[in-house]
PDB file of N, CA and C in Angstrom:
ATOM      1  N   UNK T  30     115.672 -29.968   1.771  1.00  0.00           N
ATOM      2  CA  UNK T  30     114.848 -30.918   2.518  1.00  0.00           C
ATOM      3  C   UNK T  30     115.293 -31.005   3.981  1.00  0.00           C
ATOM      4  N   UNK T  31     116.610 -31.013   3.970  1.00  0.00           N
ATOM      5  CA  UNK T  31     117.048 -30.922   5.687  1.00  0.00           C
ATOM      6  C   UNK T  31     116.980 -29.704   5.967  1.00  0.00           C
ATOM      7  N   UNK T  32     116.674 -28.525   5.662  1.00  0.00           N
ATOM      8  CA  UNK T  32     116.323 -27.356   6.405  1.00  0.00           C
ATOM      9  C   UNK T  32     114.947 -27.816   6.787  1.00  0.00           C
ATOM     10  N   UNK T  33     113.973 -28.263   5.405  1.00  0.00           N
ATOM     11  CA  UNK T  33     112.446 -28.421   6.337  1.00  0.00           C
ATOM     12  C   UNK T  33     112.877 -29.308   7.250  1.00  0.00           C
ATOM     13  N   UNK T  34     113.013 -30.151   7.541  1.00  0.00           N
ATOM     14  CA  UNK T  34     112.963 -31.230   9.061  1.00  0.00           C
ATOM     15  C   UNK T  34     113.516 -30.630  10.018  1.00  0.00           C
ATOM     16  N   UNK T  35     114.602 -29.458   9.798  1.00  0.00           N
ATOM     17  CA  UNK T  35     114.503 -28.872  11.112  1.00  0.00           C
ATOM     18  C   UNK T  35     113.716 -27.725  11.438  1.00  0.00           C
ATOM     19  N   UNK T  36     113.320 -27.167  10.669  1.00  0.00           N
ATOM     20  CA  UNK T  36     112.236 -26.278  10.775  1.00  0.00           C
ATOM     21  C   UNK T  36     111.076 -26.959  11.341  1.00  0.00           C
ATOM     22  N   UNK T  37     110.442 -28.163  11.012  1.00  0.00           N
ATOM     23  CA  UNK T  37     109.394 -28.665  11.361  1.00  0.00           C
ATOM     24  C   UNK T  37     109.793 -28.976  13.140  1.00  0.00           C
ATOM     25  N   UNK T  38     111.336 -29.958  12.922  1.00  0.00           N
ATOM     26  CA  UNK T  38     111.387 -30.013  14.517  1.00  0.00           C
ATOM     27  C   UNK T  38     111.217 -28.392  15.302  1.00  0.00           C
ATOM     28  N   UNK T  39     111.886 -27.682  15.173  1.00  0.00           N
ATOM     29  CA  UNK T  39     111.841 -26.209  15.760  1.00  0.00           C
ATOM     30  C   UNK T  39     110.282 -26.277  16.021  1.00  0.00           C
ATOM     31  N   UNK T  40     109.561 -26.022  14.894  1.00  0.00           N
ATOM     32  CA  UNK T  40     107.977 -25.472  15.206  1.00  0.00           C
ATOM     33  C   UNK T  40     107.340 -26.429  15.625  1.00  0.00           C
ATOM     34  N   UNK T  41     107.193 -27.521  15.852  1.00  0.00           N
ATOM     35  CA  UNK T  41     106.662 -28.864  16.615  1.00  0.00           C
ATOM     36  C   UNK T  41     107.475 -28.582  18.098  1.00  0.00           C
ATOM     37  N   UNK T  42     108.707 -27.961  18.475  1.00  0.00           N
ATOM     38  CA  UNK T  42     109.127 -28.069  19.580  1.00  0.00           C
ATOM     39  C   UNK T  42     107.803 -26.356  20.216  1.00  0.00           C
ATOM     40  N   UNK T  43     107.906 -25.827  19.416  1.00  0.00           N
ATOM     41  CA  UNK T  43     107.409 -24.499  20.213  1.00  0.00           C
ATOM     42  C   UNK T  43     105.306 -24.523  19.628  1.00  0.00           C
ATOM     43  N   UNK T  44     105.626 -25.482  19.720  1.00  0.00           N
ATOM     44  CA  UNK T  44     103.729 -25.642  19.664  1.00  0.00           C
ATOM     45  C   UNK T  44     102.920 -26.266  20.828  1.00  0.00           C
ATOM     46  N   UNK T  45     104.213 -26.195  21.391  1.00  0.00           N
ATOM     47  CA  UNK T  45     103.493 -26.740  23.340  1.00  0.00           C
ATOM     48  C   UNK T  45     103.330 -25.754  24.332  1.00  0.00           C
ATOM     49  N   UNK T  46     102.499 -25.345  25.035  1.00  0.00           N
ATOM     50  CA  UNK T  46     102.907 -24.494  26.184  1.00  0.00           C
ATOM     51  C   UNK T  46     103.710 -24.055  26.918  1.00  0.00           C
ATOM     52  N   UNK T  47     103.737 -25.864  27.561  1.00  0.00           N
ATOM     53  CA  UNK T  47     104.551 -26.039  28.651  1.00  0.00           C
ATOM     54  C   UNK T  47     106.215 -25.481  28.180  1.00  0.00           C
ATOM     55  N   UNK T  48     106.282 -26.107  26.897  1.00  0.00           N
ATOM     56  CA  UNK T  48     107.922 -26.242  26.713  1.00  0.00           C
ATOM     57  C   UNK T  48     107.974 -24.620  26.313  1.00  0.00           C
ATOM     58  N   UNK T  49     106.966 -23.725  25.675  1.00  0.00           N
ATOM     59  CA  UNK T  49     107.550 -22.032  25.934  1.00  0.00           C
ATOM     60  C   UNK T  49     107.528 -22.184  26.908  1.00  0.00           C
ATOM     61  N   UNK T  50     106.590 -22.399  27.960  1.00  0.00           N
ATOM     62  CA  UNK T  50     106.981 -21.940  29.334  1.00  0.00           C
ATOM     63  C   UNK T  50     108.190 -22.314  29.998  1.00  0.00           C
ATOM     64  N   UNK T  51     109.123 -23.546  29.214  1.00  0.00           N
ATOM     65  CA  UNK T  51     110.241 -23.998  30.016  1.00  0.00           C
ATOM     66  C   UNK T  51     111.343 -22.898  29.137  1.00  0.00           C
ATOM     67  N   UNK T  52     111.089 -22.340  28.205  1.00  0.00           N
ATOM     68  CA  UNK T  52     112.208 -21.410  27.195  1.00  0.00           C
ATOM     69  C   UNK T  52     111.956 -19.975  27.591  1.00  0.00           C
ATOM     70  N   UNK T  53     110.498 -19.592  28.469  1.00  0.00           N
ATOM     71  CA  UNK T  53     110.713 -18.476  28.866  1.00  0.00           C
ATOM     72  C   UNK T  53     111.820 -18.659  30.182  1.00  0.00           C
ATOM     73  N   UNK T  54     111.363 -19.355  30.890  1.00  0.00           N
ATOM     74  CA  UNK T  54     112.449 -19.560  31.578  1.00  0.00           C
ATOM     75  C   UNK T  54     114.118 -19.356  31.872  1.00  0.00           C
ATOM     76  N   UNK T  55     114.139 -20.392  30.959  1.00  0.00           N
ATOM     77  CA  UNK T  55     115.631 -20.175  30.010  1.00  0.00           C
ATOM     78  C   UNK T  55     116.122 -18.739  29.143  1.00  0.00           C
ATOM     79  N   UNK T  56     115.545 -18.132  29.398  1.00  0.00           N
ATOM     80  CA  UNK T  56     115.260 -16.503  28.709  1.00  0.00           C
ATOM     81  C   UNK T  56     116.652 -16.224  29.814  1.00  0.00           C
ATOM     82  N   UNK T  57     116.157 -15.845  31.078  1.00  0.00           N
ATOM     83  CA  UNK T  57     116.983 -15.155  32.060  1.00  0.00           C
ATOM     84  C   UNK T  57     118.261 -15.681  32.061  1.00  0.00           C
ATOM     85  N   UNK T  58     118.811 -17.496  31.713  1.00  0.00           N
ATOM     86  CA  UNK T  58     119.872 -17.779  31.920  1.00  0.00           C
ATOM     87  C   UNK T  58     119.522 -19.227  31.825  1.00  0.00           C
ATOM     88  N   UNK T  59     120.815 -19.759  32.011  1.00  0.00           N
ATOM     89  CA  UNK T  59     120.413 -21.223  32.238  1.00  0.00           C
ATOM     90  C   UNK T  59     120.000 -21.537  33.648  1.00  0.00           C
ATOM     91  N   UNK T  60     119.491 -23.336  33.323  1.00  0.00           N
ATOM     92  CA  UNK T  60     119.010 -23.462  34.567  1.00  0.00           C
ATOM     93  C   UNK T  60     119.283 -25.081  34.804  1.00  0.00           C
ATOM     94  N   UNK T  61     119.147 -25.259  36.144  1.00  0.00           N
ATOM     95  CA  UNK T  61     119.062 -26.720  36.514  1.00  0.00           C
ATOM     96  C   UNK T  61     117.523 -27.350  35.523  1.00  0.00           C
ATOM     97  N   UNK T  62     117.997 -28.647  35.130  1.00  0.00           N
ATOM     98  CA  UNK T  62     116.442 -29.480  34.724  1.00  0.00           C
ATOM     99  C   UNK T  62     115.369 -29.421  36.083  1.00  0.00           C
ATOM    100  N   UNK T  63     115.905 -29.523  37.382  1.00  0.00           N
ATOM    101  CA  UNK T  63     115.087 -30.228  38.091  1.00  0.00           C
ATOM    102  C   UNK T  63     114.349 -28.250  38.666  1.00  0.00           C
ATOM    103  N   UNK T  64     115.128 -27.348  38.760  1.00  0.00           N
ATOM    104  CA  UNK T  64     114.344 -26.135  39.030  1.00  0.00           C
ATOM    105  C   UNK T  64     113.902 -26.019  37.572  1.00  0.00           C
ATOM    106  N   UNK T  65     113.824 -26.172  36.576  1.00  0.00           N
ATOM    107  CA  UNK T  65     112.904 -25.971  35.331  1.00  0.00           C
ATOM    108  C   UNK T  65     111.606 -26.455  36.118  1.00  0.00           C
ATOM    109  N   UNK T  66     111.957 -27.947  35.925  1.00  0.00           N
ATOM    110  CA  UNK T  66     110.321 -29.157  36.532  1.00  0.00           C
ATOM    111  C   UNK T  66     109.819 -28.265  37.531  1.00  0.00           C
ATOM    112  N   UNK T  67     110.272 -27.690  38.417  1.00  0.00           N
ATOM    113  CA  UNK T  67     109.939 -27.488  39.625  1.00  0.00           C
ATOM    114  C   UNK T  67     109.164 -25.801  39.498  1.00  0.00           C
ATOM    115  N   UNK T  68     109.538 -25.033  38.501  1.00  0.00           N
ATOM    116  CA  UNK T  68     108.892 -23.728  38.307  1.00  0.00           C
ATOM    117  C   UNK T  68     107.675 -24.156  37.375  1.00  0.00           C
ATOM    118  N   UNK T  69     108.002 -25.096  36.371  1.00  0.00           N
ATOM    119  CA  UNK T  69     106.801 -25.029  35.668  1.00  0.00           C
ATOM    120  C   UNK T  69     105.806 -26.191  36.439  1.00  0.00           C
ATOM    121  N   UNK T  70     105.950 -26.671  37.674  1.00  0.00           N
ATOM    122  CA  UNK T  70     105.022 -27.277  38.191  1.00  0.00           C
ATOM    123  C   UNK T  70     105.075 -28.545  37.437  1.00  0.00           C
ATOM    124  N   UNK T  71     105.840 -28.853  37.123  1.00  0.00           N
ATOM    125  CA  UNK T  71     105.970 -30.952  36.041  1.00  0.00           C
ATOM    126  C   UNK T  71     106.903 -31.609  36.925  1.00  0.00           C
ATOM    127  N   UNK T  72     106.313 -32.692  36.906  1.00  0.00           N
ATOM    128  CA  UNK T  72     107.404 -34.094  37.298  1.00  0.00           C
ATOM    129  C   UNK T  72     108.723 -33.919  36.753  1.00  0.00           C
ATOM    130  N   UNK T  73     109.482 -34.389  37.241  1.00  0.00           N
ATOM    131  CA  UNK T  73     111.104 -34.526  36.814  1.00  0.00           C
ATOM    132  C   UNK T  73     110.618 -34.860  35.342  1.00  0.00           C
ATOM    133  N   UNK T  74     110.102 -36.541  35.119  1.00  0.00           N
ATOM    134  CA  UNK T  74     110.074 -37.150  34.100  1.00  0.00           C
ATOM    135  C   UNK T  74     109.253 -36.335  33.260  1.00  0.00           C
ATOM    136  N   UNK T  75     108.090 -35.959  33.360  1.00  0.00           N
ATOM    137  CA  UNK T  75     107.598 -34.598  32.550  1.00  0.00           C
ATOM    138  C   UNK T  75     108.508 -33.875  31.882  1.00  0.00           C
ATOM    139  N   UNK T  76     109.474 -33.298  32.679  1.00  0.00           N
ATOM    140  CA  UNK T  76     110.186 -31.954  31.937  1.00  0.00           C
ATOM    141  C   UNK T  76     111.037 -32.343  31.228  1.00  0.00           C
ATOM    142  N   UNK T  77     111.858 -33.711  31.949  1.00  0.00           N
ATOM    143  CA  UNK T  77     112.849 -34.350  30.701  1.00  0.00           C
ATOM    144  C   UNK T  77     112.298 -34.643  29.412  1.00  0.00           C
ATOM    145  N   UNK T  78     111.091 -35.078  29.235  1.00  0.00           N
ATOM    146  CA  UNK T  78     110.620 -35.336  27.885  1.00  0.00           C
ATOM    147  C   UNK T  78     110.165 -34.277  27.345  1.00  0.00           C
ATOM    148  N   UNK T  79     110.328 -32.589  27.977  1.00  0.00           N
ATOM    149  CA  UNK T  79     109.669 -32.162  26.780  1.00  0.00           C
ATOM    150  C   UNK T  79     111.148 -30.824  27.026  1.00  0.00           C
ATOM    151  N   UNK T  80     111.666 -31.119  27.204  1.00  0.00           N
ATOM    152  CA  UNK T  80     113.034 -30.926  27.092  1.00  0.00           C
ATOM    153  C   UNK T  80     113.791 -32.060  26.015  1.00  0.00           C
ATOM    154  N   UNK T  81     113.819 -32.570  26.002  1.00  0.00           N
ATOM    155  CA  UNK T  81     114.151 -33.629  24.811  1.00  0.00           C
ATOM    156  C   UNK T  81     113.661 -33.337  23.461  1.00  0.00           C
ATOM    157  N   UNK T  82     111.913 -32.951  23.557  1.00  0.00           N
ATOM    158  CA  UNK T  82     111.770 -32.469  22.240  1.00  0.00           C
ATOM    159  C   UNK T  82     112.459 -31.033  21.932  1.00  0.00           C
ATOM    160  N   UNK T  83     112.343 -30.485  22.888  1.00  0.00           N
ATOM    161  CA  UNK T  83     113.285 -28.445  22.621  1.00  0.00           C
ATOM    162  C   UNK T  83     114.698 -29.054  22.373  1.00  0.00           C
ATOM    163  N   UNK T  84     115.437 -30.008  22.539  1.00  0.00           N
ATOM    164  CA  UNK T  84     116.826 -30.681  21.850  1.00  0.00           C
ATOM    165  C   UNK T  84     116.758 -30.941  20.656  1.00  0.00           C
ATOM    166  N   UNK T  85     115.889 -31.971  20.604  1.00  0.00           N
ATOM    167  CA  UNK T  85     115.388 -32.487  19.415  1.00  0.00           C
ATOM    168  C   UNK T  85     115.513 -31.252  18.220  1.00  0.00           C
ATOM    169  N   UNK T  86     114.558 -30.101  18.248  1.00  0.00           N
ATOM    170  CA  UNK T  86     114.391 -28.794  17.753  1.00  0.00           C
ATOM    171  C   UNK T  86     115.619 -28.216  17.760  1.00  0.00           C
ATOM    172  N   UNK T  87     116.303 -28.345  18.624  1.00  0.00           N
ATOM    173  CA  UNK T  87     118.121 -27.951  18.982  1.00  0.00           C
ATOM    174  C   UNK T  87     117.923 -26.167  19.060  1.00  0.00           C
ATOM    175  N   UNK T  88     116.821 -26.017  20.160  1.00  0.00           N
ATOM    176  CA  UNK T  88     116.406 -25.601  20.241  1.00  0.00           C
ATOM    177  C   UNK T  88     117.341 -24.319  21.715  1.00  0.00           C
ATOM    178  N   UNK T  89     117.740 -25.732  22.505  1.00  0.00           N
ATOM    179  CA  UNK T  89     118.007 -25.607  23.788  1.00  0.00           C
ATOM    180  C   UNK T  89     119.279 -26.736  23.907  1.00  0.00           C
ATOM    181  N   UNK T  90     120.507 -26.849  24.361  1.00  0.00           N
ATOM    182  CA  UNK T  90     121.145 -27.582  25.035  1.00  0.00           C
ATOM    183  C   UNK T  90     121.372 -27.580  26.565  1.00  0.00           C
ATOM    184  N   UNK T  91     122.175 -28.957  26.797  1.00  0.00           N
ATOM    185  CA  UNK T  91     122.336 -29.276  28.599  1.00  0.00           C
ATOM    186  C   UNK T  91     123.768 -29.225  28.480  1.00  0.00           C
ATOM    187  N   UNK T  92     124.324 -29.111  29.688  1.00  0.00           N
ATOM    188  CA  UNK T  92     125.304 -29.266  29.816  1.00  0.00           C
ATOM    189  C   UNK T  92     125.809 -30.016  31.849  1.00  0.00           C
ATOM    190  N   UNK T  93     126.594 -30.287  31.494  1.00  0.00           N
ATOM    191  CA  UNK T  93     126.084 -30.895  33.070  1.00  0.00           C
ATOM    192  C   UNK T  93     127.704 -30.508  34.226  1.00  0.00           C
ATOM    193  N   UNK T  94     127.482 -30.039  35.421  1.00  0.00           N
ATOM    194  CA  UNK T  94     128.439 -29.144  36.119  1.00  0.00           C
ATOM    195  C   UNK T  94     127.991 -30.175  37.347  1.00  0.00           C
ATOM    196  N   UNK T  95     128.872 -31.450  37.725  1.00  0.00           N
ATOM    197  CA  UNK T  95     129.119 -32.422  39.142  1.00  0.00           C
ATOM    198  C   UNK T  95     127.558 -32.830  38.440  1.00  0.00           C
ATOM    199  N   UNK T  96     126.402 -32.947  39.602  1.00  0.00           N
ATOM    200  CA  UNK T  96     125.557 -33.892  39.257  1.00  0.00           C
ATOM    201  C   UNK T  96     124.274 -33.288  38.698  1.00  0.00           C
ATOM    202  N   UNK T  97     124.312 -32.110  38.202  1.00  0.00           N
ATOM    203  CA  UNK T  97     123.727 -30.816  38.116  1.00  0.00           C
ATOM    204  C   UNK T  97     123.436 -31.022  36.560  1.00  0.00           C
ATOM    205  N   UNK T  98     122.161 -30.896  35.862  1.00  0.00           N
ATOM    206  CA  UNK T  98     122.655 -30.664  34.438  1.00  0.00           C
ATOM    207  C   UNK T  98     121.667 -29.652  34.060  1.00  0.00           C
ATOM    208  N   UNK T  99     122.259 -28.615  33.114  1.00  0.00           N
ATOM    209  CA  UNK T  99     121.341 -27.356  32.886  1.00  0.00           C
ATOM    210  C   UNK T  99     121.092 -27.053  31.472  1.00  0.00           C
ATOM    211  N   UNK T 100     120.394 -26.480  31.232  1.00  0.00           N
ATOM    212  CA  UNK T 100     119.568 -26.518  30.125  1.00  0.00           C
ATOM    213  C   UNK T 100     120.213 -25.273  29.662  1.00  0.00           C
ATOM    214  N   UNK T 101     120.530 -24.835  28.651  1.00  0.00           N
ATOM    215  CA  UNK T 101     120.780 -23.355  28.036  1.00  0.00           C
ATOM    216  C   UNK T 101     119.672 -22.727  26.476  1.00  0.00           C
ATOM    217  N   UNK T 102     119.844 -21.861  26.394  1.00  0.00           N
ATOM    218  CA  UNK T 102     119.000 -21.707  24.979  1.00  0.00           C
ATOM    219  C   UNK T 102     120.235 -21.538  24.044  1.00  0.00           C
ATOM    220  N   UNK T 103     119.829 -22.209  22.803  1.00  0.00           N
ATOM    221  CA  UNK T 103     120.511 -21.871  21.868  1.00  0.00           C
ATOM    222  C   UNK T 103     120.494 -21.287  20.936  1.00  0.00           C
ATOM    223  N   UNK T 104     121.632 -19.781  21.089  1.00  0.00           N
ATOM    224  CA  UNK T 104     120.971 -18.632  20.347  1.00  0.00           C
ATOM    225  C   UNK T 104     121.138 -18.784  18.787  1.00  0.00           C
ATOM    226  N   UNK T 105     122.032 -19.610  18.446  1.00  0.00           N
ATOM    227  CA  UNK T 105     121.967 -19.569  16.462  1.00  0.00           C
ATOM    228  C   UNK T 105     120.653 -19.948  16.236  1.00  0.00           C
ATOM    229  N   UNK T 106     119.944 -20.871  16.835  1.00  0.00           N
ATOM    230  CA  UNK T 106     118.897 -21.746  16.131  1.00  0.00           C
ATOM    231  C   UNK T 106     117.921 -19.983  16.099  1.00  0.00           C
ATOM    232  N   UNK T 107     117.573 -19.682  17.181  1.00  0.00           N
ATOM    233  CA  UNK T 107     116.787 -18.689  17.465  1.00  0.00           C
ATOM    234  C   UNK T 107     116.685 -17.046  16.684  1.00  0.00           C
ATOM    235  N   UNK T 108     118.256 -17.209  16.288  1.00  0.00           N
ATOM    236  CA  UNK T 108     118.098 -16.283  14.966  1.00  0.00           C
ATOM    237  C   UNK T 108     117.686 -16.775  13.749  1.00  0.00           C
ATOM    238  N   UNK T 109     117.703 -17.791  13.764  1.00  0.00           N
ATOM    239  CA  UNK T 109     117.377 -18.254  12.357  1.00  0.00           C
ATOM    240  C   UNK T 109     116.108 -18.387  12.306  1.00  0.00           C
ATOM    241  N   UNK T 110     115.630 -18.957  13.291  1.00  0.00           N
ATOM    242  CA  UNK T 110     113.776 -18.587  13.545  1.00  0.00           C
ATOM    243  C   UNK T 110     113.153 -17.698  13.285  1.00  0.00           C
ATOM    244  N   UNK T 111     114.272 -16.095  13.520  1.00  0.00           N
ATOM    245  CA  UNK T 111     114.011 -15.143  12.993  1.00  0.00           C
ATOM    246  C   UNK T 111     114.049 -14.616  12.178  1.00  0.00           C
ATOM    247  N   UNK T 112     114.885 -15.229  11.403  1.00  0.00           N
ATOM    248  CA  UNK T 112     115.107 -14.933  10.130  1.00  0.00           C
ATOM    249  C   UNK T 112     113.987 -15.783   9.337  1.00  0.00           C
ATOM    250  N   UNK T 113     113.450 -16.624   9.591  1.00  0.00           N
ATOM    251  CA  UNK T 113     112.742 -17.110   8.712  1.00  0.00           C
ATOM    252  C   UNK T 113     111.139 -16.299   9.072  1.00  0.00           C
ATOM    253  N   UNK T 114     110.826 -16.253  10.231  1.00  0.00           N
ATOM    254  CA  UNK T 114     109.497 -15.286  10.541  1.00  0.00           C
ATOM    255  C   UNK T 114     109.629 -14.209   9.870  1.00  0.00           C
ATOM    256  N   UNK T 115     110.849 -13.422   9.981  1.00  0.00           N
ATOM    257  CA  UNK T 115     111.081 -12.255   9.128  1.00  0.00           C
ATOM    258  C   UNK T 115     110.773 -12.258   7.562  1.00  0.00           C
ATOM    259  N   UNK T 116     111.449 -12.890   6.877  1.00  0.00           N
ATOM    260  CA  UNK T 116     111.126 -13.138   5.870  1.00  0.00           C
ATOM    261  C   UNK T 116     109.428 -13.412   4.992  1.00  0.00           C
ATOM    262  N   UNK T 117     108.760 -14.604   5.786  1.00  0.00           N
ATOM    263  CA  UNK T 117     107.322 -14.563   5.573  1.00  0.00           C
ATOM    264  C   UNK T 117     106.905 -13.537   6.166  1.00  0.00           C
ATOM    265  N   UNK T 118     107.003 -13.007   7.017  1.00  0.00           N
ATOM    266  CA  UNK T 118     106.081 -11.481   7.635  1.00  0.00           C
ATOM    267  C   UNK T 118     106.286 -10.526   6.071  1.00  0.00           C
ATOM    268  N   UNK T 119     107.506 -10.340   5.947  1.00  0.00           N
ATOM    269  CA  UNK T 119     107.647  -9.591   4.774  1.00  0.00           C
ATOM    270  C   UNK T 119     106.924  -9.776   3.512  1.00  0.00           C
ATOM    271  N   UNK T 120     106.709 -11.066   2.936  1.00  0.00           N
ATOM    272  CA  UNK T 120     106.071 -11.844   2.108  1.00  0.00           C
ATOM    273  C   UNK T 120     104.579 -11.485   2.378  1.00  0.00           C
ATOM    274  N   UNK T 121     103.888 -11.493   3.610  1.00  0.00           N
ATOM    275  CA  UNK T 121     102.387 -11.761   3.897  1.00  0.00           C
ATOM    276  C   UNK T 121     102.130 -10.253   3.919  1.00  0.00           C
ATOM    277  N   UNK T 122     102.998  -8.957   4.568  1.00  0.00           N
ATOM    278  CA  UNK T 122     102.663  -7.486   4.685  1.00  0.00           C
ATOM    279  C   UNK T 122     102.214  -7.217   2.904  1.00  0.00           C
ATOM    280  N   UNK T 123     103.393  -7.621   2.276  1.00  0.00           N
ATOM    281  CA  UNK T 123     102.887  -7.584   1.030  1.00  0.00           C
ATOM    282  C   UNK T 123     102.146  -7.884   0.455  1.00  0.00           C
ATOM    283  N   UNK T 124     101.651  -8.887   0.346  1.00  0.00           N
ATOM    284  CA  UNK T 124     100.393  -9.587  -0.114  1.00  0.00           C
ATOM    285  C   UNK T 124      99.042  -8.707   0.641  1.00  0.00           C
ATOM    286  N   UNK T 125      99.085  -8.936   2.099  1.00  0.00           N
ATOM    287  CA  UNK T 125      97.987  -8.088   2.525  1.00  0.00           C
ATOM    288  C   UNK T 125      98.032  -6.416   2.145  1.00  0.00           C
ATOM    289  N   UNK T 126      99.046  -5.769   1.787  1.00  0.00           N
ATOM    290  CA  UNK T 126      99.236  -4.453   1.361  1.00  0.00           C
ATOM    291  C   UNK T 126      98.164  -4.599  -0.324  1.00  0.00           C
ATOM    292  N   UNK T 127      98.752  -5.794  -0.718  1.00  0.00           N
ATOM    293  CA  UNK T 127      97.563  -5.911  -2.751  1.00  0.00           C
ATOM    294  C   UNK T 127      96.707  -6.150  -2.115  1.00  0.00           C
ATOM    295  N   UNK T 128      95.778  -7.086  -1.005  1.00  0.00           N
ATOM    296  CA  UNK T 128      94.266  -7.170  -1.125  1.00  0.00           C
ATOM    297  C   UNK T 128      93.634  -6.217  -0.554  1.00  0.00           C
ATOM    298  N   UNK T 129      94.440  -5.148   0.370  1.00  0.00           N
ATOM    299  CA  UNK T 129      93.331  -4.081   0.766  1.00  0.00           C
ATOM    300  C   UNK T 129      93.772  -3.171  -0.631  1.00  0.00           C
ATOM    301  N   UNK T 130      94.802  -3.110  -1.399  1.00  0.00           N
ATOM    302  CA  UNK T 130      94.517  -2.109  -2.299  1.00  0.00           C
ATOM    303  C   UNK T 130      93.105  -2.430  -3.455  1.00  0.00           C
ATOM    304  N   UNK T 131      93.346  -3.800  -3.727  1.00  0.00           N
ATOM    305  CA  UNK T 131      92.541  -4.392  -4.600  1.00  0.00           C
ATOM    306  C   UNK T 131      90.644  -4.147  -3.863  1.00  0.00           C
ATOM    307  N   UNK T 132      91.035  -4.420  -2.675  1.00  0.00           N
ATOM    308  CA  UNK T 132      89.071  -4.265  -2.040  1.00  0.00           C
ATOM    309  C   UNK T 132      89.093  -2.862  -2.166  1.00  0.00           C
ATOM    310  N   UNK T 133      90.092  -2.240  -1.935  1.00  0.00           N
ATOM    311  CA  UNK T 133      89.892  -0.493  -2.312  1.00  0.00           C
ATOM    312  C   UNK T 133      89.489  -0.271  -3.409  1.00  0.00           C
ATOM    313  N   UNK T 134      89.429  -0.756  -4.404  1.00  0.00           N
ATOM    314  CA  UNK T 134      89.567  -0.286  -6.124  1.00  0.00           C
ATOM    315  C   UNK T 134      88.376  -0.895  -5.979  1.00  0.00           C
ATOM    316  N   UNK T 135      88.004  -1.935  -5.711  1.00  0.00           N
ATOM    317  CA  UNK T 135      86.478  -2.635  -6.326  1.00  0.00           C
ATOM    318  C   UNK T 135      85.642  -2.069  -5.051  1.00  0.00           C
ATOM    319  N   UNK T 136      85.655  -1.613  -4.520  1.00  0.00           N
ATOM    320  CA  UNK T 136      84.759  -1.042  -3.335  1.00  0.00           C
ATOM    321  C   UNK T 136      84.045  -2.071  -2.317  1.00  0.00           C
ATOM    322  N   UNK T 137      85.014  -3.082  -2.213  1.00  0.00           N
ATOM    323  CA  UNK T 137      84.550  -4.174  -0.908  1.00  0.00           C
ATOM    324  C   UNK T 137      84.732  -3.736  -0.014  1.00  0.00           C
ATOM    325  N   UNK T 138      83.573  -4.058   1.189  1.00  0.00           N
ATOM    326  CA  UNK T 138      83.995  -3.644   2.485  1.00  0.00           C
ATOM    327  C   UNK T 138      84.042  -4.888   3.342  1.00  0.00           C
TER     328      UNK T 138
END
């Protein structure tokens, strides 16, 4: 049950635009919050809240250097994301591998 709630936080964190657009970001390296706000075009207060949910998801941590605080990605969560996409991809290839065999045999098109 506590794997689903963080799974749900994870995929509720990456069902927004904006906030991929703040994790592509975070791709290249970390970054200040306020150059995040400032590339993706959001208010300070904007980006903190949807930075909060990519925490929330634990998705992304801050860390803060004098008055500076930066956002990092966090790579365990992100394998495990993958590991779980991996897994259903594997699950669904299969399944879709029986219904085109099955429309093959009965001659559906």
């Amino acid at each position: 049950m506590e794997n689903e709630k963080r799974l749900d936080a994870i995929f509720f964190a990456l069902s927004d635009s904006r906030r991929r657009l703040l994790l592509a970001e975070l791709a290249a390296g970390p970054k200040p919050v306020s150059q995040l706000a400032a590339t993706a075009n959001m208010k300070l207060s904007a980006a903190s809240k949807h930075i909060a949910v990519l925490e929330a998801g634990n998705l992304i941590f801050k860390t803060q250097h004098g008055r500076e605080v930066y956002c990092h990605i966090n790579f365990d969560v992100w394998r495990e994301v993958a590991s779980y996409i991996a897994m259903h991809a594997k699950f669904w290839s299969g399944r879709l591998d029986e219904l085109e065999a099955h429309l093959k045999d009965t001659g559906a098109k």
